PDB file of C-alpha atoms in Angstrom:
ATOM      1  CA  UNK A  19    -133.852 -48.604  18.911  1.00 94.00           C
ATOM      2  CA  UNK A  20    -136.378 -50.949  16.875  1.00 96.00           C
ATOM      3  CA  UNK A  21    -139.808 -50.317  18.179  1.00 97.00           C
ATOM      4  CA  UNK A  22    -141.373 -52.486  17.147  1.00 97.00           C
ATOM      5  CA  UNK A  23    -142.842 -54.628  19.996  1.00 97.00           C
ATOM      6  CA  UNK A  24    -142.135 -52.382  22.363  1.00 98.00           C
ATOM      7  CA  UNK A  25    -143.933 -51.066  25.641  1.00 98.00           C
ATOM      8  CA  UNK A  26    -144.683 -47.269  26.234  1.00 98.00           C
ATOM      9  CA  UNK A  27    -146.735 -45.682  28.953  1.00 98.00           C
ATOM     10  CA  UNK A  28    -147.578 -42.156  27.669  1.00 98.00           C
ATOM     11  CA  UNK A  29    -149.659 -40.008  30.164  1.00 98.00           C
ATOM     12  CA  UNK A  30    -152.034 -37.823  29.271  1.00 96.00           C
ATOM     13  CA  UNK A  31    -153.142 -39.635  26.727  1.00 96.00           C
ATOM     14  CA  UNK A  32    -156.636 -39.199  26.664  1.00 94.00           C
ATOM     15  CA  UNK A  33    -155.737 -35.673  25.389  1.00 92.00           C
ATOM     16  CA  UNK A  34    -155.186 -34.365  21.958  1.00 92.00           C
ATOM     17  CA  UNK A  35    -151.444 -34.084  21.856  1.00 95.00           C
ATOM     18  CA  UNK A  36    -151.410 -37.527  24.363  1.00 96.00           C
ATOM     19  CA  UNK A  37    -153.269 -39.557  21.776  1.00 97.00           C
ATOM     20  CA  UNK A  38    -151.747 -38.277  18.874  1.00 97.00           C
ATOM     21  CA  UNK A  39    -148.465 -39.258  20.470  1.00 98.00           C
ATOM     22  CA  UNK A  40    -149.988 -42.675  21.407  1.00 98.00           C
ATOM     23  CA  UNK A  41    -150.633 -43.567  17.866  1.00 98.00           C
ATOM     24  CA  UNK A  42    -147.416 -41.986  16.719  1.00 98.00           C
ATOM     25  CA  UNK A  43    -145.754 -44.979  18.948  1.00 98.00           C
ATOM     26  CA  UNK A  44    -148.517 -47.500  17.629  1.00 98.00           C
ATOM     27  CA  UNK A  45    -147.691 -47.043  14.095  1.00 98.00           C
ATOM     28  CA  UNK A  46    -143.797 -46.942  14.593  1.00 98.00           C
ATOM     29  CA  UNK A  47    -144.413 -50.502  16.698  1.00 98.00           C
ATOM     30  CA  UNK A  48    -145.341 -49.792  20.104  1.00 98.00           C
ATOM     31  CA  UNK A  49    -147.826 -51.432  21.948  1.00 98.00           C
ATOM     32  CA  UNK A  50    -149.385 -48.567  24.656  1.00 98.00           C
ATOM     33  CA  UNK A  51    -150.447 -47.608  28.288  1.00 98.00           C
ATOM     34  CA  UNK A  52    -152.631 -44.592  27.641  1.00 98.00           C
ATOM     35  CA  UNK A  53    -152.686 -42.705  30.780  1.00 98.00           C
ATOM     36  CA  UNK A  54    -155.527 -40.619  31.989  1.00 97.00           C
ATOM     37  CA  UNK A  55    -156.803 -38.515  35.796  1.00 96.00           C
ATOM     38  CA  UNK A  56    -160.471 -38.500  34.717  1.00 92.00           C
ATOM     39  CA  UNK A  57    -161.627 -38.491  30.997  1.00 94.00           C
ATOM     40  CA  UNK A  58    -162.097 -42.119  30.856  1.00 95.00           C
ATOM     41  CA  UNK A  59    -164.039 -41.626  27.532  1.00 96.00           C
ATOM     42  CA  UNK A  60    -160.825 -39.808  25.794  1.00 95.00           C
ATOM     43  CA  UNK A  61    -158.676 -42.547  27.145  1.00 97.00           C
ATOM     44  CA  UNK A  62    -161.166 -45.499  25.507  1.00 98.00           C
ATOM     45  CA  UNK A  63    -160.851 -43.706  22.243  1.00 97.00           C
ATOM     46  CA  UNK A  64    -157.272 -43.863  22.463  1.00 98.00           C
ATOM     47  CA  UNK A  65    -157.305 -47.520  23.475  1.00 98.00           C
ATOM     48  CA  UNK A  66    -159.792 -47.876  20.584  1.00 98.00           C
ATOM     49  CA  UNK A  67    -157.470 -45.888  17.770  1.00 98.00           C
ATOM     50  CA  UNK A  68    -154.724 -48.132  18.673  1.00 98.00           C
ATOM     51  CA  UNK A  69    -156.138 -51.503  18.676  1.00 98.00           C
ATOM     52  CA  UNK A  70    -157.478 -50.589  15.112  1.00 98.00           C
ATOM     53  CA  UNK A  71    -153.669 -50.437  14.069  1.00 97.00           C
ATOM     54  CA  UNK A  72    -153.275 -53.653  15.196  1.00 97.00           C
ATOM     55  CA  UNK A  73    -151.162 -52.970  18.639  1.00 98.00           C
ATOM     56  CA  UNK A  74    -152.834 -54.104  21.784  1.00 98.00           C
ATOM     57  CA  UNK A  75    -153.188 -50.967  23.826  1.00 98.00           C
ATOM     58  CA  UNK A  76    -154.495 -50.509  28.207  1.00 97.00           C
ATOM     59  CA  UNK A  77    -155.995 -47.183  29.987  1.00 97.00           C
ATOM     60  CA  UNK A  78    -154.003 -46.920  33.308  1.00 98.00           C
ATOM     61  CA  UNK A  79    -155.307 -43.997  35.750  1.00 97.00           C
ATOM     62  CA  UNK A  80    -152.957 -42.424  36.792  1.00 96.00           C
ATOM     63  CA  UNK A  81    -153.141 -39.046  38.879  1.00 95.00           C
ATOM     64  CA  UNK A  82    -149.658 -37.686  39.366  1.00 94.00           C
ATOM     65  CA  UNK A  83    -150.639 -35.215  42.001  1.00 94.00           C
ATOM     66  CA  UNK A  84    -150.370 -37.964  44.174  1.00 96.00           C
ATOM     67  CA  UNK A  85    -147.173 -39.351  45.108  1.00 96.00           C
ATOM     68  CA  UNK A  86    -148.245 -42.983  45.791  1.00 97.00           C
ATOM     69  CA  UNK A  87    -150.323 -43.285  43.268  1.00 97.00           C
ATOM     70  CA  UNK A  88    -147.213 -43.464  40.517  1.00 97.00           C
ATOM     71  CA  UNK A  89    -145.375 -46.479  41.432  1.00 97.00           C
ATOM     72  CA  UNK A  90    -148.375 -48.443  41.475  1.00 97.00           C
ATOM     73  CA  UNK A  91    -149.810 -47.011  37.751  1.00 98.00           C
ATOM     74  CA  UNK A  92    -145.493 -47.904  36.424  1.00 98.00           C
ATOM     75  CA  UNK A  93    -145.952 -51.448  37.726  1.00 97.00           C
ATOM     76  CA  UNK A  94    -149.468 -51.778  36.328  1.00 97.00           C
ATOM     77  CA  UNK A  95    -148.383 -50.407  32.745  1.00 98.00           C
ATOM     78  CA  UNK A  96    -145.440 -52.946  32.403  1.00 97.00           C
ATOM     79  CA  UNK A  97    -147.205 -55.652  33.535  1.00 97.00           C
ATOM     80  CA  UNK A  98    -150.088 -55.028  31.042  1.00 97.00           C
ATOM     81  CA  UNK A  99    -147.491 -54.522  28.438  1.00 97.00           C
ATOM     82  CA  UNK A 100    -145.365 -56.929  29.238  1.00 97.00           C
ATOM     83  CA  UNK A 101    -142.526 -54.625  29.306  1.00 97.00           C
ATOM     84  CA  UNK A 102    -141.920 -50.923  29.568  1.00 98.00           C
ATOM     85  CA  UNK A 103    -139.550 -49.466  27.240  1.00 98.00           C
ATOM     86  CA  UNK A 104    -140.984 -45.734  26.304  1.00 98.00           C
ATOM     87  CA  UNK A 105    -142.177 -43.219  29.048  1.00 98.00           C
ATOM     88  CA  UNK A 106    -143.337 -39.981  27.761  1.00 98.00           C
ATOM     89  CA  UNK A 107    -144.407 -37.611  30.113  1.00 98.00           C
ATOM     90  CA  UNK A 108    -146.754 -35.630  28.276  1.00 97.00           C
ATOM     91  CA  UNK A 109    -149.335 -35.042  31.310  1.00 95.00           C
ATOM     92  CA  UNK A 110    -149.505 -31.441  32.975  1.00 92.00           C
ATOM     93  CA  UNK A 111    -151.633 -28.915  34.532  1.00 90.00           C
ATOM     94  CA  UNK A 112    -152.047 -25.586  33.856  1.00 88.00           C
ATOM     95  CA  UNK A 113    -154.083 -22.096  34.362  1.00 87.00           C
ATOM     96  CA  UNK A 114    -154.728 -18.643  33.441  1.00 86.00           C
ATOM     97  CA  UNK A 115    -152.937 -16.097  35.383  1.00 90.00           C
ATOM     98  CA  UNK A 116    -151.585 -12.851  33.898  1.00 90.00           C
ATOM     99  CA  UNK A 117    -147.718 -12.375  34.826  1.00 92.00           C
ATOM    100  CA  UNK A 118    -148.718  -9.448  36.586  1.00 93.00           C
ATOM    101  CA  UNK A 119    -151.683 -10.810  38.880  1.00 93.00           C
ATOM    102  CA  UNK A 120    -148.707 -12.134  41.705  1.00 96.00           C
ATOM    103  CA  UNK A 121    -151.744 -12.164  44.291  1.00 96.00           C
ATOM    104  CA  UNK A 122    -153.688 -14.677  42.637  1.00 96.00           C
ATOM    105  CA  UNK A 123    -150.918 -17.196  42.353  1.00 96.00           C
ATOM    106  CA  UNK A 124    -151.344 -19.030  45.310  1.00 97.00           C
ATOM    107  CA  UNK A 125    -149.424 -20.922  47.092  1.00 97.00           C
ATOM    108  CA  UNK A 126    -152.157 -23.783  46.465  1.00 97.00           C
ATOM    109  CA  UNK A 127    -152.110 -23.222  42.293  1.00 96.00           C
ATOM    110  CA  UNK A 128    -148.022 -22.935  43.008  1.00 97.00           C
ATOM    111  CA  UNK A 129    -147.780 -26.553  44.535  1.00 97.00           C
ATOM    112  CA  UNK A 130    -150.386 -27.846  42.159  1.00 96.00           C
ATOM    113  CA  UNK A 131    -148.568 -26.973  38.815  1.00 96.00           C
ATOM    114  CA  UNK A 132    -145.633 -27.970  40.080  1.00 98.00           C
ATOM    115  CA  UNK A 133    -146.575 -31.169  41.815  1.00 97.00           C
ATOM    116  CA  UNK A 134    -148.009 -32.486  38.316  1.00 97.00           C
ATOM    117  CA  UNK A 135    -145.465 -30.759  35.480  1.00 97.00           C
ATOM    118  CA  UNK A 136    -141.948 -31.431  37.707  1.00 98.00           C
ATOM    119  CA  UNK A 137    -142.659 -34.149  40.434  1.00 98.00           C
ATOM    120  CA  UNK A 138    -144.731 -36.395  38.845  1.00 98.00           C
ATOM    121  CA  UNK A 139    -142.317 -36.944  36.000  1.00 98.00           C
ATOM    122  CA  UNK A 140    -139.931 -36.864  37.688  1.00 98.00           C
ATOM    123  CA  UNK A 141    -141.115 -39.855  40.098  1.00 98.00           C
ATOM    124  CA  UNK A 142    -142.363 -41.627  36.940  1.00 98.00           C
ATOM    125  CA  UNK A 143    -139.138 -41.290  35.119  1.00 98.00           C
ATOM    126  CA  UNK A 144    -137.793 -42.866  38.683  1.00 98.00           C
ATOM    127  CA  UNK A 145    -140.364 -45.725  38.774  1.00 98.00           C
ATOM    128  CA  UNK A 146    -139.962 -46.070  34.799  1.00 98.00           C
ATOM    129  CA  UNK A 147    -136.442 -46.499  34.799  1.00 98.00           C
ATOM    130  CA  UNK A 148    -136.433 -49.359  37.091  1.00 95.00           C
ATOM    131  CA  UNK A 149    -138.571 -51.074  34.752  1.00 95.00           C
ATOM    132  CA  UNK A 150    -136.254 -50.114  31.619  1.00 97.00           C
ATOM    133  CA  UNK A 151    -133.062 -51.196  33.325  1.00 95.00           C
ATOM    134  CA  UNK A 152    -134.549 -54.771  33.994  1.00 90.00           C
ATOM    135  CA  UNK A 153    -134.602 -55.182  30.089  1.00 87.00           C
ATOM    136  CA  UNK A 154    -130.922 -53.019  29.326  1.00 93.00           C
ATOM    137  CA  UNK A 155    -131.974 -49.481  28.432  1.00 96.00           C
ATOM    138  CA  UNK A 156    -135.371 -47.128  27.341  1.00 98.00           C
ATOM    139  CA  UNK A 157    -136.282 -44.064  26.154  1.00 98.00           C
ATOM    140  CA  UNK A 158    -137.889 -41.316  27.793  1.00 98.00           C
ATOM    141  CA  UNK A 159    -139.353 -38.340  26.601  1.00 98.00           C
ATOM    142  CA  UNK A 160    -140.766 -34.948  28.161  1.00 98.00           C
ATOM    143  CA  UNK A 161    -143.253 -32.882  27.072  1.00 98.00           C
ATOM    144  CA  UNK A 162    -142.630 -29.317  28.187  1.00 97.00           C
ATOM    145  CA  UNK A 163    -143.687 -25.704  26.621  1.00 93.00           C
ATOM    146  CA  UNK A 164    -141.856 -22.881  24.800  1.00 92.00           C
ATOM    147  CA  UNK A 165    -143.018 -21.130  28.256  1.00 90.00           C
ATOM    148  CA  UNK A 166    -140.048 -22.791  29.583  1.00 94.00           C
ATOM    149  CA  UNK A 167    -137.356 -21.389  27.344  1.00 94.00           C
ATOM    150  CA  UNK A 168    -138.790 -17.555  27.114  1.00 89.00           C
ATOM    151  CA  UNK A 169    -141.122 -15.591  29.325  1.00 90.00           C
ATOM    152  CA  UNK A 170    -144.323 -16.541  28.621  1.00 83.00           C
ATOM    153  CA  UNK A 171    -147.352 -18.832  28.836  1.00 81.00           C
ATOM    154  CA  UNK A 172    -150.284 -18.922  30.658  1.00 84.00           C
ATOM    155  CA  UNK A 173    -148.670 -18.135  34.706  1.00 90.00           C
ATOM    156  CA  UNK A 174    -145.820 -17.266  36.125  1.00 94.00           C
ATOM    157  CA  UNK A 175    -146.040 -21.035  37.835  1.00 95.00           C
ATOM    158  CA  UNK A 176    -146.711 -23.006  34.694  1.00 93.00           C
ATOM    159  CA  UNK A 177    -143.703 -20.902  32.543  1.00 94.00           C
ATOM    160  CA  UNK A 178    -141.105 -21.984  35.826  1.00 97.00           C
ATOM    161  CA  UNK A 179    -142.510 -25.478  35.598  1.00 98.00           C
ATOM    162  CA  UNK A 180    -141.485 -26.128  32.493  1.00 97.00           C
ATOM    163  CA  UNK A 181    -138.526 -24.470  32.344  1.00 98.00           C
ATOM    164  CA  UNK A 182    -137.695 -27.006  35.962  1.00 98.00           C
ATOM    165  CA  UNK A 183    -138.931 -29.719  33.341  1.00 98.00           C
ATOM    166  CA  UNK A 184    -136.100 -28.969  30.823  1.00 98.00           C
ATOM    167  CA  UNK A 185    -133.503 -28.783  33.340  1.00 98.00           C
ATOM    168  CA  UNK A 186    -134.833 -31.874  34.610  1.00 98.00           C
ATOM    169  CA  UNK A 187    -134.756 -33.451  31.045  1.00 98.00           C
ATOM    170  CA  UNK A 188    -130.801 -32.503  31.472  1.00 98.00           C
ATOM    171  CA  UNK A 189    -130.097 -34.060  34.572  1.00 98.00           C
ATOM    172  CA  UNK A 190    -131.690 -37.642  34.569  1.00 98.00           C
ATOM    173  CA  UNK A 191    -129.759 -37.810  31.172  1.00 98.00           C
ATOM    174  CA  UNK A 192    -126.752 -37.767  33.196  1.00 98.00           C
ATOM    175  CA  UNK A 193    -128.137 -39.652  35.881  1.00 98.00           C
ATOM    176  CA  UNK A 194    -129.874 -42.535  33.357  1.00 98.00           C
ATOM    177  CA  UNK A 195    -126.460 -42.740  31.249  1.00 98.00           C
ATOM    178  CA  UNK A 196    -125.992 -44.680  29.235  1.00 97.00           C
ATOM    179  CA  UNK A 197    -128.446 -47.183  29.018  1.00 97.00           C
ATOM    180  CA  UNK A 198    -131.500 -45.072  29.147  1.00 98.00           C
ATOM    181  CA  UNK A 199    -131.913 -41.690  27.188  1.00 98.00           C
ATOM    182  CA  UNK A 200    -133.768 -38.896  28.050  1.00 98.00           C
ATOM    183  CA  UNK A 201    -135.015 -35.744  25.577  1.00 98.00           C
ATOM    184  CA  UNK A 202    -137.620 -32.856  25.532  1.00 98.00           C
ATOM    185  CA  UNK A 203    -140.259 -31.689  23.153  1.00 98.00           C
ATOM    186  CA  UNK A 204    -140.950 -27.739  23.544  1.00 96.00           C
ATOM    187  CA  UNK A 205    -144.062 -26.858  22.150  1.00 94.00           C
ATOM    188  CA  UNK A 206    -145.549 -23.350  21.102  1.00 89.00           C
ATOM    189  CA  UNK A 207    -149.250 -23.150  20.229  1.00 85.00           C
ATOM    190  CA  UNK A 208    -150.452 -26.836  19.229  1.00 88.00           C
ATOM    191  CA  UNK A 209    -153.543 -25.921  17.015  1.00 81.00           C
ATOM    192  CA  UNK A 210    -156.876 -28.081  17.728  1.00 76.00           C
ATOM    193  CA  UNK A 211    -155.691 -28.987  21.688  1.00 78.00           C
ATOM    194  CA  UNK A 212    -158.054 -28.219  24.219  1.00 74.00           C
ATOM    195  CA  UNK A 213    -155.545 -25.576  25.282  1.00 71.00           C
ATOM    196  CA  UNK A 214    -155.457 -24.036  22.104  1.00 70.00           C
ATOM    197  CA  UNK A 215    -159.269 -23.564  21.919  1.00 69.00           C
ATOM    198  CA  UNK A 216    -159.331 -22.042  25.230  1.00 65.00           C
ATOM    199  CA  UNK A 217    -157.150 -19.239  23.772  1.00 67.00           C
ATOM    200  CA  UNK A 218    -159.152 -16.531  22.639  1.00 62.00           C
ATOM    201  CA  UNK A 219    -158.633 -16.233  19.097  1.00 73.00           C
ATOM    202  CA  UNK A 220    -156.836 -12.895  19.125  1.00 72.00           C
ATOM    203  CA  UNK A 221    -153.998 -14.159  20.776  1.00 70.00           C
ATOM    204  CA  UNK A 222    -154.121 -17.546  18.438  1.00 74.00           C
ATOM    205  CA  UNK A 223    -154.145 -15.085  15.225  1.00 79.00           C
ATOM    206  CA  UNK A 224    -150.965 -13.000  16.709  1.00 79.00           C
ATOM    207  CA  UNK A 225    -149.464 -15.811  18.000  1.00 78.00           C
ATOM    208  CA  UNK A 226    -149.138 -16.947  14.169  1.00 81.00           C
ATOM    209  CA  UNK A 227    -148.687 -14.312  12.774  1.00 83.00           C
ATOM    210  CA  UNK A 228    -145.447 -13.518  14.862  1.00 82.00           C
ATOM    211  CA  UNK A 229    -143.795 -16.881  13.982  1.00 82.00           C
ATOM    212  CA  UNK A 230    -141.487 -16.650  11.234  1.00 87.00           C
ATOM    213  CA  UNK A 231    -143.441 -19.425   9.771  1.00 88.00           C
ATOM    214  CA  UNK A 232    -146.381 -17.875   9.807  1.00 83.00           C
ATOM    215  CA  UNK A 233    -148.341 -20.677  11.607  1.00 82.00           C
ATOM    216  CA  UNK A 234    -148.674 -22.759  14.961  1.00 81.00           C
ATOM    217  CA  UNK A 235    -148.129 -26.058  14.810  1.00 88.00           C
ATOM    218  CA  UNK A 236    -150.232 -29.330  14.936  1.00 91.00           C
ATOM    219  CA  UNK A 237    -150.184 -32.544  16.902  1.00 92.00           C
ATOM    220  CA  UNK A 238    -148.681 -34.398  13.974  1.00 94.00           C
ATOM    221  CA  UNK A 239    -145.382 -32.101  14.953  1.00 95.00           C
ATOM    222  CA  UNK A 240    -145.157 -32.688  18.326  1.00 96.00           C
ATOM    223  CA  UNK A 241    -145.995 -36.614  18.140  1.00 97.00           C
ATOM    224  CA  UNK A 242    -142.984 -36.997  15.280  1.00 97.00           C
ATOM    225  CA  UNK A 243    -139.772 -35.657  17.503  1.00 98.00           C
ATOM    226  CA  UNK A 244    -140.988 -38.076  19.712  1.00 98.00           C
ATOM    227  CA  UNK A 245    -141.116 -40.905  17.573  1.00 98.00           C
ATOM    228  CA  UNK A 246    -137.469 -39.766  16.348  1.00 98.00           C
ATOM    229  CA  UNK A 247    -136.351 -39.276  20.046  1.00 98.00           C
ATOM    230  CA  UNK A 248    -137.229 -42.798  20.912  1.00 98.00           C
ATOM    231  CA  UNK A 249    -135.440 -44.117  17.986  1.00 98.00           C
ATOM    232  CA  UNK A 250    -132.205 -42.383  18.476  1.00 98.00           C
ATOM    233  CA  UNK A 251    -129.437 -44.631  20.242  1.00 97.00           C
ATOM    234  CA  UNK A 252    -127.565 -41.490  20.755  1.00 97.00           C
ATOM    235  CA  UNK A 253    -129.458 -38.513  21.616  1.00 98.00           C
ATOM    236  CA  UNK A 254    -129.666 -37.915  25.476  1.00 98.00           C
ATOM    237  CA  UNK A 255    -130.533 -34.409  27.143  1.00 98.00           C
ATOM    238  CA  UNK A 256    -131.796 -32.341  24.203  1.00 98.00           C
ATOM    239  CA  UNK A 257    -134.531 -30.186  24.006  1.00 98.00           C
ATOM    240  CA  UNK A 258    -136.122 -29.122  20.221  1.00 97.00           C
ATOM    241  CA  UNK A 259    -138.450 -26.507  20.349  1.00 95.00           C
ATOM    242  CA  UNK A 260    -141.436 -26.602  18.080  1.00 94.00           C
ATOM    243  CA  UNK A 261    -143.588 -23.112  17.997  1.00 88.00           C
ATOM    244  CA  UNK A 262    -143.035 -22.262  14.198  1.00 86.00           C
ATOM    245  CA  UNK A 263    -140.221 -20.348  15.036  1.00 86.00           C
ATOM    246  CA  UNK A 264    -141.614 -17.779  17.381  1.00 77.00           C
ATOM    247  CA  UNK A 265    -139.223 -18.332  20.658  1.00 68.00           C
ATOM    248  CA  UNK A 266    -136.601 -16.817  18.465  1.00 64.00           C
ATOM    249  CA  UNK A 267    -138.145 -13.930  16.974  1.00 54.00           C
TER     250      UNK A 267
END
């Protein structure tokens, strides 16, 4: 698929890893719906980064925690666009809770994760593929962790999310066939995120040290599978891992 000219909504994208995918899509073509909850100020500098490649770019608040709130922030996107043609998921929710503390993951933190990481893209994918049909096909792409292919990550809750947000991936690529695809990017340890510096650095040094490539990777890796993923005409249900080869070590 050309992209150039088209219309993504990427959420999250007032983040690190959201705007870096944002202006992946900008320079490739794509004009962009930077979704945000509540850090207006990230989303403007999105907006802001985008404009100043020459692709018209909108902040659309969007929290996915709330079921009604997504068909409304879909509509809003593609009509600001003028068409909707890319939905990456990249939004989530996460939070520090040791495997072994089972009492502390509530019930409350359980519903939360999963509300935002496996609901809400899944109802966006829903809402976005109405859109995408109107026009004869799109792309969609998740964003979901290494935690979702291997034991590990930050809870119990946000590991099972993402490994529900793989599966996912799998099945609306049967159920969007063939005229929308639908992939996965993996990610390890994304160096200079706002997750990454929460890490202390201990666990950032081993983490890199146990990857056969002897390093985490950067934005710039994530946001380029995703480019590639929305260019493919015939890549639907995959999921490439990118942690610098540690999920296999």
């Amino acid at each position: 698929m050309d992209l150039r000219g088209r219309g993504a909504l990427v959420t999250g994208g007032s983040g690190s890893l959201g705007s870096a995918i944002s202006l992946a899509l900008a320079d490739a073509g794509c004009d962009i719906a930077v979704g945000y909850v509540g850090n207006r100020e990230g989303a403007d500098e999105t907006v802001r980064a985008i404009e100043k490649r020459g692709r018209k770019a909108y902040r659309v608040q969007l929290d996915q925690t709330d079921p009604t709130a997504i068909e409304p922030a879909v509509e809003r996107a593609a009509r600001e666009l003028g068409r909707l043609d890319v939905l990456v998921n990249n939004a989530g929710w996460n939070i520090g809770i040791p495997f072994a503390d089972l009492d502390k993951l509530t019930t409350e933190i359980w519903e939360r994760i999963f509300h935002t990481n496996v609901r809400g893209p899944f109802q966006l994918a829903r809402a976005a593929a109405s859109a995408m049909r109107t026009q004869g096909g799109g792309r969609i792409v998740n964003i979901a962790s290494v935690a979702g292919v291997k034991p590990t990550g930050s809870s119990i809750a946000y590991a099972s999310s993402k490994a529900a947000l793989i599966h996912l991936t799998r099945c609306l690529a049967v159920a969007l066939a063939p005229v929308i695809t639908v992939n996965c990017v993996a990610p390890g340890l994304v160096e200079g995120t706002r997750m990454a510096l929460r890490i202390p650095p201990e666990v950032v040094d081993r983490v890199r040290s146990e990857a056969v490539l002897q390093r985490a990777a950067d934005a710039g890796d994530i946001a380029s599978p995703v480019v590639t993923f929305c260019r493919a005409d015939s890549v639907t249900g995959q999921v490439v891992v990118i942690d610098g080869g540690l999920h296999f070590h």
